[in-house]
Amino acid sequence: MSVIIVTGSVPARPDALDEVLRLSLEHVHRSRVEPGCLLHSVHRDVEDPNRLVFIEHWADRAALDAHFQVPASGAFVTRLRGLTTAPPTIEIYEATQLEF
């Protein structure tokens, strides 16, 4: 069995941080109830308080792909435009249990 792990980050404009935090928390709470979502969280970078970091775990790639197709997920990304200093980043990993 493998789990899909997603990490991403958003560098918020200092004057827009509160709005980016609000939108991010809405996105996280909504995403947590989607089928296949095992974990979805947002954190502030301790070295750059204007950078938010997302950590997600999905049961499989199909669940993640379905998440990407949810209209509210696309709307979240669209709403962030203009509130950040750079485009968001996203990395996708497959975690598999290795036997030693």
PDB file of C-alpha atoms in Angstrom:
ATOM      1  CA  MET A   1       0.000   0.000   0.000  1.00  0.00           C
ATOM      2  CA  SER A   2       1.293   3.466  -0.812  1.00  0.00           C
ATOM      3  CA  VAL A   3       0.244   6.890   0.396  1.00  0.00           C
ATOM      4  CA  ILE A   4       0.555  10.030  -1.692  1.00  0.00           C
ATOM      5  CA  ILE A   5       2.238  12.862   0.188  1.00  0.00           C
ATOM      6  CA  VAL A   6       1.885  16.424  -1.045  1.00  0.00           C
ATOM      7  CA  THR A   7       3.858  19.405   0.185  1.00  0.00           C
ATOM      8  CA  GLY A   8       3.400  22.919  -1.025  1.00  0.00           C
ATOM      9  CA  SER A   9       3.983  26.487  -0.004  1.00  0.00           C
ATOM     10  CA  VAL A  10       2.580  29.943  -0.569  1.00  0.00           C
ATOM     11  CA  PRO A  11       4.591  33.132   0.062  1.00  0.00           C
ATOM     12  CA  ALA A  12       1.935  35.636   1.175  1.00  0.00           C
ATOM     13  CA  ARG A  13       2.288  39.364   0.756  1.00  0.00           C
ATOM     14  CA  PRO A  14       2.671  40.806   4.281  1.00  0.00           C
ATOM     15  CA  ASP A  15      -0.380  43.021   3.822  1.00  0.00           C
ATOM     16  CA  ALA A  16      -2.460  40.027   2.634  1.00  0.00           C
ATOM     17  CA  LEU A  17      -1.327  37.424   5.180  1.00  0.00           C
ATOM     18  CA  ASP A  18      -4.560  37.430   7.172  1.00  0.00           C
ATOM     19  CA  GLU A  19      -6.618  36.840   4.026  1.00  0.00           C
ATOM     20  CA  VAL A  20      -4.273  34.097   2.805  1.00  0.00           C
ATOM     21  CA  LEU A  21      -4.515  32.408   6.217  1.00  0.00           C
ATOM     22  CA  ARG A  22      -8.318  32.615   6.147  1.00  0.00           C
ATOM     23  CA  LEU A  23      -8.534  31.180   2.632  1.00  0.00           C
ATOM     24  CA  SER A  24      -5.998  28.471   3.489  1.00  0.00           C
ATOM     25  CA  LEU A  25      -7.888  27.336   6.573  1.00  0.00           C
ATOM     26  CA  GLU A  26     -11.133  27.196   4.572  1.00  0.00           C
ATOM     27  CA  HIS A  27      -9.359  25.080   1.959  1.00  0.00           C
ATOM     28  CA  VAL A  28      -7.853  22.736   4.576  1.00  0.00           C
ATOM     29  CA  HIS A  29     -11.136  22.216   6.425  1.00  0.00           C
ATOM     30  CA  ARG A  30     -13.019  21.541   3.191  1.00  0.00           C
ATOM     31  CA  SER A  31     -10.334  19.184   1.878  1.00  0.00           C
ATOM     32  CA  ARG A  32     -10.262  17.082   5.058  1.00  0.00           C
ATOM     33  CA  VAL A  33     -13.740  15.700   4.353  1.00  0.00           C
ATOM     34  CA  GLU A  34     -12.953  14.621   0.785  1.00  0.00           C
ATOM     35  CA  PRO A  35     -12.783  10.879   0.102  1.00  0.00           C
ATOM     36  CA  GLY A  36      -9.230   9.582   0.467  1.00  0.00           C
ATOM     37  CA  CYS A  37      -7.896  12.545   2.452  1.00  0.00           C
ATOM     38  CA  LEU A  38      -5.845  11.188   5.348  1.00  0.00           C
ATOM     39  CA  LEU A  39      -4.277  14.471   6.446  1.00  0.00           C
ATOM     40  CA  HIS A  40      -4.479  18.076   5.269  1.00  0.00           C
ATOM     41  CA  SER A  41      -2.827  20.870   7.233  1.00  0.00           C
ATOM     42  CA  VAL A  42      -1.338  24.333   6.868  1.00  0.00           C
ATOM     43  CA  HIS A  43       1.569  25.737   8.881  1.00  0.00           C
ATOM     44  CA  ARG A  44       3.520  28.982   9.155  1.00  0.00           C
ATOM     45  CA  ASP A  45       7.221  28.793   8.357  1.00  0.00           C
ATOM     46  CA  VAL A  46       9.183  29.652  11.529  1.00  0.00           C
ATOM     47  CA  GLU A  47      11.904  31.348   9.481  1.00  0.00           C
ATOM     48  CA  ASP A  48       9.525  33.279   7.196  1.00  0.00           C
ATOM     49  CA  PRO A  49       6.199  34.022   8.914  1.00  0.00           C
ATOM     50  CA  ASN A  50       4.665  35.137   5.601  1.00  0.00           C
ATOM     51  CA  ARG A  51       5.215  31.686   4.053  1.00  0.00           C
ATOM     52  CA  LEU A  52       2.532  29.054   4.567  1.00  0.00           C
ATOM     53  CA  VAL A  53       3.364  25.385   4.133  1.00  0.00           C
ATOM     54  CA  PHE A  54       0.789  22.715   3.302  1.00  0.00           C
ATOM     55  CA  ILE A  55       1.176  19.027   4.130  1.00  0.00           C
ATOM     56  CA  GLU A  56      -1.291  16.517   2.736  1.00  0.00           C
ATOM     57  CA  HIS A  57      -1.600  12.729   2.776  1.00  0.00           C
ATOM     58  CA  TRP A  58      -3.928  10.988   0.318  1.00  0.00           C
ATOM     59  CA  ALA A  59      -4.938   7.338   0.207  1.00  0.00           C
ATOM     60  CA  ASP A  60      -3.908   7.053  -3.441  1.00  0.00           C
ATOM     61  CA  ARG A  61      -3.270   9.048  -6.600  1.00  0.00           C
ATOM     62  CA  ALA A  62      -6.921   8.752  -7.668  1.00  0.00           C
ATOM     63  CA  ALA A  63      -8.023  10.531  -4.470  1.00  0.00           C
ATOM     64  CA  LEU A  64      -5.505  13.321  -5.068  1.00  0.00           C
ATOM     65  CA  ASP A  65      -6.559  13.664  -8.710  1.00  0.00           C
ATOM     66  CA  ALA A  66     -10.199  13.908  -7.571  1.00  0.00           C
ATOM     67  CA  HIS A  67      -9.165  16.638  -5.094  1.00  0.00           C
ATOM     68  CA  PHE A  68      -7.554  18.599  -7.922  1.00  0.00           C
ATOM     69  CA  GLN A  69     -10.846  18.384  -9.865  1.00  0.00           C
ATOM     70  CA  VAL A  70     -12.974  19.821  -7.037  1.00  0.00           C
ATOM     71  CA  PRO A  71     -14.057  23.297  -8.218  1.00  0.00           C
ATOM     72  CA  ALA A  72     -13.344  24.801  -4.795  1.00  0.00           C
ATOM     73  CA  SER A  73      -9.714  23.626  -5.006  1.00  0.00           C
ATOM     74  CA  GLY A  74      -9.241  25.502  -8.265  1.00  0.00           C
ATOM     75  CA  ALA A  75     -11.044  28.520  -6.842  1.00  0.00           C
ATOM     76  CA  PHE A  76      -8.657  28.512  -3.867  1.00  0.00           C
ATOM     77  CA  VAL A  77      -5.625  28.725  -6.139  1.00  0.00           C
ATOM     78  CA  THR A  78      -7.284  31.451  -8.226  1.00  0.00           C
ATOM     79  CA  ARG A  79      -8.156  33.493  -5.139  1.00  0.00           C
ATOM     80  CA  LEU A  80      -4.530  33.383  -3.966  1.00  0.00           C
ATOM     81  CA  ARG A  81      -3.344  35.155  -7.120  1.00  0.00           C
ATOM     82  CA  GLY A  82      -2.537  38.735  -6.267  1.00  0.00           C
ATOM     83  CA  LEU A  83      -2.147  37.891  -2.581  1.00  0.00           C
ATOM     84  CA  THR A  84       1.278  36.250  -2.898  1.00  0.00           C
ATOM     85  CA  THR A  85       4.779  37.382  -3.776  1.00  0.00           C
ATOM     86  CA  ALA A  86       5.443  34.337  -5.987  1.00  0.00           C
ATOM     87  CA  PRO A  87       3.488  31.414  -7.439  1.00  0.00           C
ATOM     88  CA  PRO A  88       2.665  28.551  -5.059  1.00  0.00           C
ATOM     89  CA  THR A  89       4.888  25.488  -5.112  1.00  0.00           C
ATOM     90  CA  ILE A  90       3.754  21.875  -4.994  1.00  0.00           C
ATOM     91  CA  GLU A  91       5.641  18.595  -4.689  1.00  0.00           C
ATOM     92  CA  ILE A  92       4.043  15.154  -4.904  1.00  0.00           C
ATOM     93  CA  TYR A  93       5.622  12.004  -3.459  1.00  0.00           C
ATOM     94  CA  GLU A  94       4.637   8.368  -3.212  1.00  0.00           C
ATOM     95  CA  ALA A  95       5.439   6.789   0.129  1.00  0.00           C
ATOM     96  CA  THR A  96       5.728   3.036   0.100  1.00  0.00           C
ATOM     97  CA  GLN A  97       6.479   0.736   2.969  1.00  0.00           C
ATOM     98  CA  LEU A  98       9.887  -0.798   2.485  1.00  0.00           C
ATOM     99  CA  GLU A  99      10.895  -4.097   3.982  1.00  0.00           C
ATOM    100  CA  PHE A 100      14.387  -4.463   5.403  1.00  0.00           C
TER     101      PHE A 100
END
